[in-house]
C-alpha positions in Angstrom: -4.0 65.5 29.0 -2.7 63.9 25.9 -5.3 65.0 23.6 -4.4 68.7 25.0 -0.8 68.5 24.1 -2.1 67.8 20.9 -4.2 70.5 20.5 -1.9 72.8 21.2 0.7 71.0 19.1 -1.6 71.3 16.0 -2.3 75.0 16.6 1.4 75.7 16.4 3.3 73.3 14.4 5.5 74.1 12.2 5.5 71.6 8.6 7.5 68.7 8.5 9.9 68.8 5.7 7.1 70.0 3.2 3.8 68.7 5.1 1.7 70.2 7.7 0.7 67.6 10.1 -2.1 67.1 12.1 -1.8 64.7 15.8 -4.9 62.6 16.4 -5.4 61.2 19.5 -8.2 58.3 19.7 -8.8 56.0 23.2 -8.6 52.8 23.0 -8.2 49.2 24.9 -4.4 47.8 24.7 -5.8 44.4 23.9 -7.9 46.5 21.1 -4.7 47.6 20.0 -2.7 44.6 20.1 -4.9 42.6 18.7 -5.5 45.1 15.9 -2.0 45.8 15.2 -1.6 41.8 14.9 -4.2 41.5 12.6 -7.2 43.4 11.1 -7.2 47.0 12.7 -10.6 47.8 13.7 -12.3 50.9 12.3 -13.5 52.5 15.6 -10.1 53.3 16.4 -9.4 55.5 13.5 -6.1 55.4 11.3 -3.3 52.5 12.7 -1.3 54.7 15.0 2.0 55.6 14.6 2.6 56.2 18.4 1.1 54.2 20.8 1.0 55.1 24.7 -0.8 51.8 26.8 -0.7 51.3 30.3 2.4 49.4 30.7 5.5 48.1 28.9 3.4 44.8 29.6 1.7 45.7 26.2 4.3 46.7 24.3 6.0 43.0 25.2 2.4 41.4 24.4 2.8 43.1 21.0 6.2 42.3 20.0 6.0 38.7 20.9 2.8 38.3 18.7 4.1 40.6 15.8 7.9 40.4 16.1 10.3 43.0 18.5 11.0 45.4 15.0 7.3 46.3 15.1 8.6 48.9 18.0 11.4 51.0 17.3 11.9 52.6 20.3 9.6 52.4 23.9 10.6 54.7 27.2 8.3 55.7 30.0 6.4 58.9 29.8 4.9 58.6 32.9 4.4 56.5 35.8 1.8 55.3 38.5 1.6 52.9 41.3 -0.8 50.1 41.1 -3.4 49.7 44.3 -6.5 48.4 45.6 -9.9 51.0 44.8 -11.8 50.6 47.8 -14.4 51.7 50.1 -12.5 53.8 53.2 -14.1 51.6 55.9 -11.9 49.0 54.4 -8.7 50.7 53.1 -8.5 51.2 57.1 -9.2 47.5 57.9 -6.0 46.4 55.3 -3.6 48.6 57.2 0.0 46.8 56.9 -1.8 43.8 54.3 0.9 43.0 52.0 0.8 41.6 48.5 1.4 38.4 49.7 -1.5 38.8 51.9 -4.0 39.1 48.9 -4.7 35.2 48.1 -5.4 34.5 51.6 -7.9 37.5 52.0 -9.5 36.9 48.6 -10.0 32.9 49.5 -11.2 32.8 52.9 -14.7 33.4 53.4 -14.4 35.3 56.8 -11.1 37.1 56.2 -12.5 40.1 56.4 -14.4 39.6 59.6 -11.2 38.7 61.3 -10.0 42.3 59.9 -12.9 44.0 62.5 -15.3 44.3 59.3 -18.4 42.0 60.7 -20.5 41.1 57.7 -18.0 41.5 54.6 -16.9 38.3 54.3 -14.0 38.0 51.9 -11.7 40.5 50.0 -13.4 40.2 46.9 -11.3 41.3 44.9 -11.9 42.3 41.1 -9.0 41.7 38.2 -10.0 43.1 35.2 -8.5 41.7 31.8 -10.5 44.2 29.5 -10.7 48.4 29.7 -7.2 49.8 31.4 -6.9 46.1 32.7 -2.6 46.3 32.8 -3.2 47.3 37.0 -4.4 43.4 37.0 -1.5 42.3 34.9 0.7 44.1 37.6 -0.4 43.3 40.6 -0.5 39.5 40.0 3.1 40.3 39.1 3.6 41.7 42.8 1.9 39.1 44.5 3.8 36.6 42.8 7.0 38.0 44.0 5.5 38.4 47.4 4.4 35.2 47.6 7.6 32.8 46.0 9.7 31.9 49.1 13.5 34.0 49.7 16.1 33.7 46.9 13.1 31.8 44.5 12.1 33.2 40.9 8.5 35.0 41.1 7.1 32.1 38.8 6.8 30.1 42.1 4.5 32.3 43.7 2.0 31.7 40.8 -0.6 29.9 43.1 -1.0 32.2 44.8 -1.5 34.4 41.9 -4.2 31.4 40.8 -5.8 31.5 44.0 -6.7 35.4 43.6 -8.2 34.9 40.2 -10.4 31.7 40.9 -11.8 32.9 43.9 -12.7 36.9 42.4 -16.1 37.8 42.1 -18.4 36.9 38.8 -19.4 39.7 37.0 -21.3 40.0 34.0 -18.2 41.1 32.0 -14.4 41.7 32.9 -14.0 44.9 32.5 -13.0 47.6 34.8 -15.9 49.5 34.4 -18.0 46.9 35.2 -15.9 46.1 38.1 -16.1 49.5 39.8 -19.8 49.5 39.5 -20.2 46.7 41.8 -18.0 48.2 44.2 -19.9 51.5 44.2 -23.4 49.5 44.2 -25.7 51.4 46.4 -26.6 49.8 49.7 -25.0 48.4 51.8 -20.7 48.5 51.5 -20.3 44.9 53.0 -23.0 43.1 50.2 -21.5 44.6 47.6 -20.5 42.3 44.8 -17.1 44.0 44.8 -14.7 44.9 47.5 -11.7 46.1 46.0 -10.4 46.7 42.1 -7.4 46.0 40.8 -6.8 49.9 39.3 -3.8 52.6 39.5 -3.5 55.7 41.2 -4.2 57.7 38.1 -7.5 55.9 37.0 -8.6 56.3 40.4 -8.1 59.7 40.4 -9.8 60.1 36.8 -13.3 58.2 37.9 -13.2 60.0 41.4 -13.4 63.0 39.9 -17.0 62.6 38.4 -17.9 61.5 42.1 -19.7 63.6 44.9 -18.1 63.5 48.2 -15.5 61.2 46.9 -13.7 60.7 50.1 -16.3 59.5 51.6 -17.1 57.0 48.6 -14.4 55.6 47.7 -10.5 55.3 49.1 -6.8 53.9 47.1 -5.2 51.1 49.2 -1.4 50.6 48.6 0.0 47.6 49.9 3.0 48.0 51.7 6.4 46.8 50.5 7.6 47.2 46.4 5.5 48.9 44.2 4.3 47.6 41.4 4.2 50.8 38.5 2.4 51.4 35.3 4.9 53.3 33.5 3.0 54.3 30.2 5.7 53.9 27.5 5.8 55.8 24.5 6.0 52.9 22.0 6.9 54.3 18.8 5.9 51.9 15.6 6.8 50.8 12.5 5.2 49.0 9.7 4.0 49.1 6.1 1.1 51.2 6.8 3.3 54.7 8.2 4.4 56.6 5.2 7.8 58.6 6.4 6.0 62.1 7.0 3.7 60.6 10.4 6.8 58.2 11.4 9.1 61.1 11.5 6.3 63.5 12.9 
């Protein structure tokens, strides 16, 4: 949708105080960015960007505490989406009413999910990845922390359970989401499957569903009931040596 409003923004803009000028939008991995943006800016991502939409405002704050808060000028939310489980249907049904705080417990016990009338699946098996739209993972832990710290406490004292999750996910032969959600959709059987569930939100869920046949029946979203945890996708605008005034005022 992005790279739409682009298009039709370069087929009717008007010049900016005496230049034409063109929007370019190019994909990439927040940590990509970050990293880039902190030091050497890799070449697959075209020119250093003078707007910057991730995930999450948790990228823009991993950016300005590596580079320094002026690096963003000005961040608000451009649009938002809750973060839940991607799962198979039999078990979406299975978690009915499974909290956040209920994560840990499912991921770390061998037979949870037997107990949950799913004979054969084992445990949650739950997938957190920290590479390729990985902010859901960021976000979720953040829930489940909360979920987890006892009444009136901070959320930092949850993070065992947060710890707990992560040790006991599955091993994959990378982190990233991609890799994630093709364990879960492995063909076979749904209770050997390397995967379970995948940290993701709803609108990447929605993106990689639409390239699947008979979706429903495939593959299901599992929100966990009590606050939602968002991925607001901030408009971070930039500053920096490398933006001449035409681009940062475009």
């Amino acid at each position: 949708n992005v790279k739409k409003f682009a298009e039709s923004y370069n087929a009717s803009a008007t010049p900016v105080g005496d230049r034409c000028v063109k929007v370019v939008v190019t994909p990439g991995d927040s940590t990509a960015v970050v990293d880039g943006l902190v030091n050497d800016w890799p070449g697959d991502l075209g020119e250093r960007p003078a707007l910057w939409i991730p995930a999450s405002s948790v990228a823009s704050a991993r950016l300005q505490a590596a580079k320094g808060k002026e690096i963003v000028t000005d961040a608000r939310s451009l649009v938002s989406s809750p973060v839940l489980l991607a799962v198979r249907p039999a078990l979406k049904d299975a978690l009915d009413q499974q909290g956040w705080g209920a994560l840990p417990g499912l991921q770390t016990n061998p037979t949870a999910l037997d107990l949950l009338n799913l004979p054969g699946w084992g445990s949650l098996r739950l997938a957190l990845p920290t590479a390729g739209d990985s902010e859901a993972s960021t976000l979720l832990a953040e829930a489940v922390a909360t979920a987890s710290a006892p009444p009136d406490a901070p959320a930092t004292a949850g993070l065992g359970a947060v710890n707990a999750l992560v040790a006991g996910q599955p091993k994959l032969a990378d982190n990233t989401s991609g890799e994630a959600f093709k364990a879960l959709l492995a063909p076979g059987d749904p209770a050997a499957a390397p995967v379970h569930a995948v940290a993701t939100t709803e609108q990447q869920l929605f993106q990689r569903v639409s390239s699947i046949s008979d979706a429903k029946a495939t593959i299901a979203g599992y929100l966990p009931p009590g606050p939602v945890a968002l991925a607001d996708y901030p408009t971070v605008l930039l500053s920096g040596d490398w933006l001449a005034e035409v681009p940062a005022t475009a």
